[in-house]
Amino acid sequence: MSTVLVLNSGSSSLKYQLVNPDTGEALAVGLVEKIGEPLGVLTHEVGEAETMRELPIPDHGEALRLVLGLFDEVGPSLDAAGVVAVGHRVVHGGTAYSHPTVVDDDVVAGIEALIPLAPLHNPANVTGIKVARELLDVPHVAVFDTAFFASLPESAYTYAIDAAVAKEHQIRRYGFHGTSHEYVSQRVAQVLGRDDLKQIVLHLGNGASASAVASGVAVDTSMGLTPLEGLVMGTRSGDLDPAIVFHLRRVAGLDVDEIDNLLNKRSGLKGIAGRNDMREVRSAAEAGDPAALLALAVYRHRLVKYVGAYAAVLGGVDVLTFTAGVGENSAPLREEVVEALAFLGLAIDPAKNAVRSKEPRVISPDGHEGPLVMVVPTNEELAIARLSVAAIA
């Protein structure tokens, strides 16, 4: 048996999975939270068994040491599991990294050089890589959220600003959630047995993004230079008039960091409805809360707008796919969005839409001759594991 340890290092967290890339099985799943706080939390799951510890975890190095200790203590043994690589999720690869890349000192330096483009994410990603390379003597592979969108045509990734300024400061559309969009679009093609599909994928979680994929190649996506652009999200605004930033500075007197905090952490569903969990927003809307009703309406409007735009970019659509936490689990949202898109020939079967399953599924009516609607659970960890094995091979 061969496995890959997949690591996702956040600013104060470390998510991990031990994955068998051949079977897709997750042999262990864990999360270290509140790194650097007085009391950290470590959760390690093997099958139905869960081990939880609360203790001071000063840094990512100690977090990973504790995780490795739990593998030794409660299993599964990493030696017995045959770990062949460690796969690292890295948010931003810029234009330098368009494929999964085996990590060496130069690659670490390259990721560090991209920190200005992803100041909230790449620093933690680099820290995780450095610590893991010290503790685990196997090949390490960086898998970039932006890589799938390296194929965007110039007309899709270029912003209409001064070209010299854009070049100097690396300003262009990069796109994010690429590992998920690639995995889901490939699963759709496998399930339907076609590689010529015009696909629109909606990755809807606390962060949300859309992509247009033609014959397996990404041709447009909603996130841009940063993950702030595009759809309405849990706490992020998505698209807005850039002059709002000037207005907030000149009229409201907010500084750059305050505006950053507002748009990234106090906007989206939370900004309108006061809560960022879609389940809570839906519940409040059903109880008649006006703010929640408006938040859902704005959220749906943006989704419908993007699907319509991407259908135009693709010259039609064969499949619309919902994925990630909200996309996979909110049947009412899927029904509302598809109903608004009936003009494209999209339709769903209410009974199929209501089914909860971990398997990819078509939720269009039987015998439907128009574009299909699907729900495909994403699995970024499995995707990272398989991409890591391919990179070292």
PDB file of N, CA, C and O in Angstrom, residues 183-240:
ATOM      1  N   TYR A 183     -10.942  18.681 -10.167  1.00  0.00           N
ATOM      2  CA  TYR A 183     -11.406  17.368  -9.729  1.00  0.00           C
ATOM      3  C   TYR A 183     -12.866  17.156 -10.117  1.00  0.00           C
ATOM      4  O   TYR A 183     -13.232  16.113 -10.693  1.00  0.00           O
ATOM      5  N   VAL A 184     -13.705  18.139  -9.829  1.00  0.00           N
ATOM      6  CA  VAL A 184     -15.145  17.994 -10.088  1.00  0.00           C
ATOM      7  C   VAL A 184     -15.432  17.903 -11.583  1.00  0.00           C
ATOM      8  O   VAL A 184     -16.221  17.056 -12.026  1.00  0.00           O
ATOM      9  N   SER A 185     -14.805  18.758 -12.372  1.00  0.00           N
ATOM     10  CA  SER A 185     -15.055  18.716 -13.820  1.00  0.00           C
ATOM     11  C   SER A 185     -14.578  17.392 -14.425  1.00  0.00           C
ATOM     12  O   SER A 185     -15.208  16.861 -15.352  1.00  0.00           O
ATOM     13  N   GLN A 186     -13.490  16.841 -13.903  1.00  0.00           N
ATOM     14  CA  GLN A 186     -13.027  15.528 -14.375  1.00  0.00           C
ATOM     15  C   GLN A 186     -13.993  14.419 -13.983  1.00  0.00           C
ATOM     16  O   GLN A 186     -14.253  13.500 -14.763  1.00  0.00           O
ATOM     17  N   ARG A 187     -14.546  14.498 -12.755  1.00  0.00           N
ATOM     18  CA  ARG A 187     -15.505  13.480 -12.314  1.00  0.00           C
ATOM     19  C   ARG A 187     -16.771  13.530 -13.178  1.00  0.00           C
ATOM     20  O   ARG A 187     -17.345  12.489 -13.528  1.00  0.00           O
ATOM     21  N   VAL A 188     -17.216  14.733 -13.523  1.00  0.00           N
ATOM     22  CA  VAL A 188     -18.386  14.870 -14.386  1.00  0.00           C
ATOM     23  C   VAL A 188     -18.124  14.175 -15.722  1.00  0.00           C
ATOM     24  O   VAL A 188     -18.967  13.399 -16.214  1.00  0.00           O
ATOM     25  N   ALA A 189     -16.959  14.442 -16.302  1.00  0.00           N
ATOM     26  CA  ALA A 189     -16.614  13.823 -17.584  1.00  0.00           C
ATOM     27  C   ALA A 189     -16.558  12.296 -17.474  1.00  0.00           C
ATOM     28  O   ALA A 189     -17.009  11.579 -18.375  1.00  0.00           O
ATOM     29  N   GLN A 190     -16.022  11.800 -16.359  1.00  0.00           N
ATOM     30  CA  GLN A 190     -15.947  10.344 -16.152  1.00  0.00           C
ATOM     31  C   GLN A 190     -17.339   9.735 -16.015  1.00  0.00           C
ATOM     32  O   GLN A 190     -17.641   8.698 -16.631  1.00  0.00           O
ATOM     33  N   VAL A 191     -18.199  10.367 -15.216  1.00  0.00           N
ATOM     34  CA  VAL A 191     -19.537   9.830 -14.981  1.00  0.00           C
ATOM     35  C   VAL A 191     -20.346   9.804 -16.274  1.00  0.00           C
ATOM     36  O   VAL A 191     -21.068   8.836 -16.564  1.00  0.00           O
ATOM     37  N   LEU A 192     -20.212  10.859 -17.082  1.00  0.00           N
ATOM     38  CA  LEU A 192     -21.003  10.953 -18.312  1.00  0.00           C
ATOM     39  C   LEU A 192     -20.314  10.308 -19.515  1.00  0.00           C
ATOM     40  O   LEU A 192     -20.929  10.175 -20.582  1.00  0.00           O
ATOM     41  N   GLY A 193     -19.044   9.925 -19.343  1.00  0.00           N
ATOM     42  CA  GLY A 193     -18.329   9.257 -20.430  1.00  0.00           C
ATOM     43  C   GLY A 193     -18.061  10.144 -21.626  1.00  0.00           C
ATOM     44  O   GLY A 193     -18.057   9.677 -22.773  1.00  0.00           O
ATOM     45  N   ARG A 194     -17.827  11.452 -21.358  1.00  0.00           N
ATOM     46  CA  ARG A 194     -17.559  12.395 -22.446  1.00  0.00           C
ATOM     47  C   ARG A 194     -16.424  13.327 -22.051  1.00  0.00           C
ATOM     48  O   ARG A 194     -16.317  13.751 -20.898  1.00  0.00           O
ATOM     49  N   ASP A 195     -15.578  13.651 -23.018  1.00  0.00           N
ATOM     50  CA  ASP A 195     -14.481  14.581 -22.749  1.00  0.00           C
ATOM     51  C   ASP A 195     -14.622  15.885 -23.541  1.00  0.00           C
ATOM     52  O   ASP A 195     -13.689  16.677 -23.618  1.00  0.00           O
ATOM     53  N   ASP A 196     -15.805  16.105 -24.123  1.00  0.00           N
ATOM     54  CA  ASP A 196     -16.032  17.287 -24.959  1.00  0.00           C
ATOM     55  C   ASP A 196     -17.077  18.219 -24.351  1.00  0.00           C
ATOM     56  O   ASP A 196     -17.687  19.032 -25.052  1.00  0.00           O
ATOM     57  N   LEU A 197     -17.268  18.135 -23.045  1.00  0.00           N
ATOM     58  CA  LEU A 197     -18.361  18.846 -22.390  1.00  0.00           C
ATOM     59  C   LEU A 197     -18.089  20.330 -22.199  1.00  0.00           C
ATOM     60  O   LEU A 197     -16.961  20.743 -21.914  1.00  0.00           O
ATOM     61  N   LYS A 198     -19.147  21.115 -22.312  1.00  0.00           N
ATOM     62  CA  LYS A 198     -19.127  22.519 -21.892  1.00  0.00           C
ATOM     63  C   LYS A 198     -19.715  22.558 -20.483  1.00  0.00           C
ATOM     64  O   LYS A 198     -20.919  22.366 -20.294  1.00  0.00           O
ATOM     65  N   GLN A 199     -18.850  22.778 -19.502  1.00  0.00           N
ATOM     66  CA  GLN A 199     -19.269  22.664 -18.111  1.00  0.00           C
ATOM     67  C   GLN A 199     -19.211  24.002 -17.377  1.00  0.00           C
ATOM     68  O   GLN A 199     -18.292  24.800 -17.599  1.00  0.00           O
ATOM     69  N   ILE A 200     -20.161  24.208 -16.483  1.00  0.00           N
ATOM     70  CA  ILE A 200     -20.099  25.300 -15.510  1.00  0.00           C
ATOM     71  C   ILE A 200     -20.119  24.654 -14.132  1.00  0.00           C
ATOM     72  O   ILE A 200     -21.029  23.873 -13.816  1.00  0.00           O
ATOM     73  N   VAL A 201     -19.096  24.936 -13.338  1.00  0.00           N
ATOM     74  CA  VAL A 201     -18.973  24.351 -12.002  1.00  0.00           C
ATOM     75  C   VAL A 201     -19.148  25.452 -10.964  1.00  0.00           C
ATOM     76  O   VAL A 201     -18.485  26.495 -11.045  1.00  0.00           O
ATOM     77  N   LEU A 202     -20.027  25.219 -10.001  1.00  0.00           N
ATOM     78  CA  LEU A 202     -20.247  26.149  -8.901  1.00  0.00           C
ATOM     79  C   LEU A 202     -19.730  25.518  -7.615  1.00  0.00           C
ATOM     80  O   LEU A 202     -20.327  24.576  -7.085  1.00  0.00           O
ATOM     81  N   HIS A 203     -18.589  26.033  -7.145  1.00  0.00           N
ATOM     82  CA  HIS A 203     -18.001  25.588  -5.869  1.00  0.00           C
ATOM     83  C   HIS A 203     -18.534  26.540  -4.801  1.00  0.00           C
ATOM     84  O   HIS A 203     -18.091  27.682  -4.697  1.00  0.00           O
ATOM     85  N   LEU A 204     -19.498  26.067  -4.020  1.00  0.00           N
ATOM     86  CA  LEU A 204     -20.196  26.937  -3.077  1.00  0.00           C
ATOM     87  C   LEU A 204     -19.965  26.461  -1.648  1.00  0.00           C
ATOM     88  O   LEU A 204     -20.585  25.492  -1.182  1.00  0.00           O
ATOM     89  N   GLY A 205     -19.058  27.132  -0.957  1.00  0.00           N
ATOM     90  CA  GLY A 205     -18.827  26.893   0.455  1.00  0.00           C
ATOM     91  C   GLY A 205     -18.857  28.227   1.152  1.00  0.00           C
ATOM     92  O   GLY A 205     -19.549  29.149   0.717  1.00  0.00           O
ATOM     93  N   ASN A 206     -18.101  28.373   2.247  1.00  0.00           N
ATOM     94  CA  ASN A 206     -17.982  29.702   2.841  1.00  0.00           C
ATOM     95  C   ASN A 206     -17.286  30.635   1.859  1.00  0.00           C
ATOM     96  O   ASN A 206     -17.632  31.800   1.722  1.00  0.00           O
ATOM     97  N   GLY A 207     -16.285  30.092   1.151  1.00  0.00           N
ATOM     98  CA  GLY A 207     -15.753  30.735  -0.037  1.00  0.00           C
ATOM     99  C   GLY A 207     -16.480  30.149  -1.235  1.00  0.00           C
ATOM    100  O   GLY A 207     -16.888  28.993  -1.207  1.00  0.00           O
ATOM    101  N   ALA A 208     -16.692  30.935  -2.272  1.00  0.00           N
ATOM    102  CA  ALA A 208     -17.472  30.444  -3.407  1.00  0.00           C
ATOM    103  C   ALA A 208     -16.866  30.935  -4.719  1.00  0.00           C
ATOM    104  O   ALA A 208     -16.389  32.067  -4.804  1.00  0.00           O
ATOM    105  N   SER A 209     -16.891  30.067  -5.730  1.00  0.00           N
ATOM    106  CA  SER A 209     -16.350  30.449  -7.034  1.00  0.00           C
ATOM    107  C   SER A 209     -17.047  29.654  -8.126  1.00  0.00           C
ATOM    108  O   SER A 209     -17.592  28.577  -7.889  1.00  0.00           O
ATOM    109  N   ALA A 210     -17.014  30.206  -9.328  1.00  0.00           N
ATOM    110  CA  ALA A 210     -17.582  29.567 -10.504  1.00  0.00           C
ATOM    111  C   ALA A 210     -16.494  29.405 -11.552  1.00  0.00           C
ATOM    112  O   ALA A 210     -15.544  30.186 -11.598  1.00  0.00           O
ATOM    113  N   SER A 211     -16.653  28.377 -12.377  1.00  0.00           N
ATOM    114  CA  SER A 211     -15.705  28.210 -13.482  1.00  0.00           C
ATOM    115  C   SER A 211     -16.440  27.763 -14.732  1.00  0.00           C
ATOM    116  O   SER A 211     -17.489  27.118 -14.664  1.00  0.00           O
ATOM    117  N   ALA A 212     -15.863  28.144 -15.878  1.00  0.00           N
ATOM    118  CA  ALA A 212     -16.323  27.680 -17.181  1.00  0.00           C
ATOM    119  C   ALA A 212     -15.238  26.773 -17.737  1.00  0.00           C
ATOM    120  O   ALA A 212     -14.073  27.188 -17.841  1.00  0.00           O
ATOM    121  N   VAL A 213     -15.604  25.529 -18.071  1.00  0.00           N
ATOM    122  CA  VAL A 213     -14.628  24.524 -18.486  1.00  0.00           C
ATOM    123  C   VAL A 213     -15.061  23.932 -19.821  1.00  0.00           C
ATOM    124  O   VAL A 213     -16.166  23.386 -19.932  1.00  0.00           O
ATOM    125  N   ALA A 214     -14.203  24.035 -20.826  1.00  0.00           N
ATOM    126  CA  ALA A 214     -14.501  23.513 -22.162  1.00  0.00           C
ATOM    127  C   ALA A 214     -13.579  22.337 -22.460  1.00  0.00           C
ATOM    128  O   ALA A 214     -12.358  22.494 -22.501  1.00  0.00           O
ATOM    129  N   SER A 215     -14.161  21.164 -22.624  1.00  0.00           N
ATOM    130  CA  SER A 215     -13.388  19.953 -22.924  1.00  0.00           C
ATOM    131  C   SER A 215     -12.244  19.753 -21.927  1.00  0.00           C
ATOM    132  O   SER A 215     -11.123  19.404 -22.303  1.00  0.00           O
ATOM    133  N   GLY A 216     -12.528  19.994 -20.656  1.00  0.00           N
ATOM    134  CA  GLY A 216     -11.549  19.769 -19.600  1.00  0.00           C
ATOM    135  C   GLY A 216     -10.597  20.912 -19.338  1.00  0.00           C
ATOM    136  O   GLY A 216      -9.755  20.830 -18.433  1.00  0.00           O
ATOM    137  N   VAL A 217     -10.707  21.997 -20.103  1.00  0.00           N
ATOM    138  CA  VAL A 217      -9.794  23.131 -19.973  1.00  0.00           C
ATOM    139  C   VAL A 217     -10.553  24.340 -19.442  1.00  0.00           C
ATOM    140  O   VAL A 217     -11.589  24.718 -20.000  1.00  0.00           O
ATOM    141  N   ALA A 218     -10.023  24.959 -18.387  1.00  0.00           N
ATOM    142  CA  ALA A 218     -10.672  26.134 -17.812  1.00  0.00           C
ATOM    143  C   ALA A 218     -10.522  27.326 -18.746  1.00  0.00           C
ATOM    144  O   ALA A 218      -9.426  27.633 -19.206  1.00  0.00           O
ATOM    145  N   VAL A 219     -11.639  28.011 -19.020  1.00  0.00           N
ATOM    146  CA  VAL A 219     -11.601  29.176 -19.903  1.00  0.00           C
ATOM    147  C   VAL A 219     -12.047  30.457 -19.204  1.00  0.00           C
ATOM    148  O   VAL A 219     -11.864  31.549 -19.730  1.00  0.00           O
ATOM    149  N   ASP A 220     -12.641  30.332 -18.012  1.00  0.00           N
ATOM    150  CA  ASP A 220     -12.975  31.518 -17.218  1.00  0.00           C
ATOM    151  C   ASP A 220     -13.261  31.088 -15.794  1.00  0.00           C
ATOM    152  O   ASP A 220     -13.597  29.924 -15.523  1.00  0.00           O
ATOM    153  N   THR A 221     -13.121  32.018 -14.857  1.00  0.00           N
ATOM    154  CA  THR A 221     -13.417  31.752 -13.454  1.00  0.00           C
ATOM    155  C   THR A 221     -13.716  33.062 -12.747  1.00  0.00           C
ATOM    156  O   THR A 221     -13.298  34.138 -13.199  1.00  0.00           O
ATOM    157  N   SER A 222     -14.455  32.977 -11.639  1.00  0.00           N
ATOM    158  CA  SER A 222     -14.980  34.189 -11.013  1.00  0.00           C
ATOM    159  C   SER A 222     -13.995  34.885 -10.085  1.00  0.00           C
ATOM    160  O   SER A 222     -14.033  36.110  -9.953  1.00  0.00           O
ATOM    161  N   MET A 223     -13.127  34.145  -9.396  1.00  0.00           N
ATOM    162  CA  MET A 223     -12.139  34.787  -8.535  1.00  0.00           C
ATOM    163  C   MET A 223     -11.019  35.369  -9.377  1.00  0.00           C
ATOM    164  O   MET A 223     -10.784  34.914 -10.503  1.00  0.00           O
ATOM    165  N   GLY A 224     -10.329  36.373  -8.864  1.00  0.00           N
ATOM    166  CA  GLY A 224      -9.402  37.101  -9.706  1.00  0.00           C
ATOM    167  C   GLY A 224      -7.980  37.140  -9.205  1.00  0.00           C
ATOM    168  O   GLY A 224      -7.347  36.107  -9.019  1.00  0.00           O
ATOM    169  N   LEU A 225      -7.459  38.342  -9.014  1.00  0.00           N
ATOM    170  CA  LEU A 225      -6.132  38.522  -8.428  1.00  0.00           C
ATOM    171  C   LEU A 225      -6.090  37.899  -7.044  1.00  0.00           C
ATOM    172  O   LEU A 225      -5.076  37.341  -6.616  1.00  0.00           O
ATOM    173  N   THR A 226      -7.222  37.991  -6.344  1.00  0.00           N
ATOM    174  CA  THR A 226      -7.381  37.420  -5.010  1.00  0.00           C
ATOM    175  C   THR A 226      -8.695  36.646  -4.965  1.00  0.00           C
ATOM    176  O   THR A 226      -9.507  36.731  -5.887  1.00  0.00           O
ATOM    177  N   PRO A 227      -8.949  35.927  -3.861  1.00  0.00           N
ATOM    178  CA  PRO A 227     -10.222  35.197  -3.733  1.00  0.00           C
ATOM    179  C   PRO A 227     -11.407  36.093  -3.371  1.00  0.00           C
ATOM    180  O   PRO A 227     -12.478  35.595  -3.067  1.00  0.00           O
ATOM    181  N   LEU A 228     -11.255  37.420  -3.442  1.00  0.00           N
ATOM    182  CA  LEU A 228     -12.328  38.333  -3.063  1.00  0.00           C
ATOM    183  C   LEU A 228     -13.326  38.566  -4.191  1.00  0.00           C
ATOM    184  O   LEU A 228     -14.499  38.854  -3.949  1.00  0.00           O
ATOM    185  N   GLU A 229     -12.877  38.439  -5.433  1.00  0.00           N
ATOM    186  CA  GLU A 229     -13.738  38.757  -6.573  1.00  0.00           C
ATOM    187  C   GLU A 229     -14.754  37.659  -6.833  1.00  0.00           C
ATOM    188  O   GLU A 229     -14.539  36.495  -6.491  1.00  0.00           O
ATOM    189  N   GLY A 230     -15.873  38.033  -7.439  1.00  0.00           N
ATOM    190  CA  GLY A 230     -16.804  37.031  -7.961  1.00  0.00           C
ATOM    191  C   GLY A 230     -18.100  36.907  -7.201  1.00  0.00           C
ATOM    192  O   GLY A 230     -18.811  37.888  -6.985  1.00  0.00           O
ATOM    193  N   LEU A 231     -18.428  35.670  -6.811  1.00  0.00           N
ATOM    194  CA  LEU A 231     -19.700  35.358  -6.178  1.00  0.00           C
ATOM    195  C   LEU A 231     -19.798  35.958  -4.775  1.00  0.00           C
ATOM    196  O   LEU A 231     -18.780  36.252  -4.137  1.00  0.00           O
ATOM    197  N   VAL A 232     -21.018  36.108  -4.287  1.00  0.00           N
ATOM    198  CA  VAL A 232     -21.235  36.459  -2.885  1.00  0.00           C
ATOM    199  C   VAL A 232     -20.822  35.255  -2.042  1.00  0.00           C
ATOM    200  O   VAL A 232     -21.160  34.115  -2.362  1.00  0.00           O
ATOM    201  N   MET A 233     -20.086  35.501  -0.966  1.00  0.00           N
ATOM    202  CA  MET A 233     -19.577  34.405  -0.133  1.00  0.00           C
ATOM    203  C   MET A 233     -20.034  34.574   1.307  1.00  0.00           C
ATOM    204  O   MET A 233     -20.845  35.445   1.620  1.00  0.00           O
ATOM    205  N   GLY A 234     -19.529  33.710   2.180  1.00  0.00           N
ATOM    206  CA  GLY A 234     -19.934  33.774   3.572  1.00  0.00           C
ATOM    207  C   GLY A 234     -19.614  35.106   4.210  1.00  0.00           C
ATOM    208  O   GLY A 234     -20.477  35.741   4.840  1.00  0.00           O
ATOM    209  N   THR A 235     -18.357  35.543   4.052  1.00  0.00           N
ATOM    210  CA  THR A 235     -17.933  36.822   4.642  1.00  0.00           C
ATOM    211  C   THR A 235     -17.299  37.762   3.630  1.00  0.00           C
ATOM    212  O   THR A 235     -16.934  38.879   3.982  1.00  0.00           O
ATOM    213  N   ARG A 236     -17.154  37.340   2.373  1.00  0.00           N
ATOM    214  CA  ARG A 236     -16.540  38.180   1.347  1.00  0.00           C
ATOM    215  C   ARG A 236     -17.611  38.754   0.427  1.00  0.00           C
ATOM    216  O   ARG A 236     -18.586  38.093   0.085  1.00  0.00           O
ATOM    217  N   SER A 237     -17.352  39.976  -0.044  1.00  0.00           N
ATOM    218  CA  SER A 237     -18.338  40.691  -0.847  1.00  0.00           C
ATOM    219  C   SER A 237     -18.526  40.115  -2.242  1.00  0.00           C
ATOM    220  O   SER A 237     -19.608  40.190  -2.811  1.00  0.00           O
ATOM    221  N   GLY A 238     -17.451  39.564  -2.823  1.00  0.00           N
ATOM    222  CA  GLY A 238     -17.509  39.268  -4.242  1.00  0.00           C
ATOM    223  C   GLY A 238     -17.449  40.559  -5.041  1.00  0.00           C
ATOM    224  O   GLY A 238     -16.961  41.588  -4.559  1.00  0.00           O
ATOM    225  N   ASP A 239     -17.973  40.536  -6.261  1.00  0.00           N
ATOM    226  CA  ASP A 239     -17.891  41.690  -7.155  1.00  0.00           C
ATOM    227  C   ASP A 239     -18.471  42.949  -6.517  1.00  0.00           C
ATOM    228  O   ASP A 239     -19.529  42.908  -5.885  1.00  0.00           O
ATOM    229  N   LEU A 240     -17.776  44.062  -6.718  1.00  0.00           N
ATOM    230  CA  LEU A 240     -18.329  45.364  -6.356  1.00  0.00           C
ATOM    231  C   LEU A 240     -17.641  46.434  -7.199  1.00  0.00           C
ATOM    232  O   LEU A 240     -16.622  46.185  -7.843  1.00  0.00           O
TER     233      LEU A 240
END
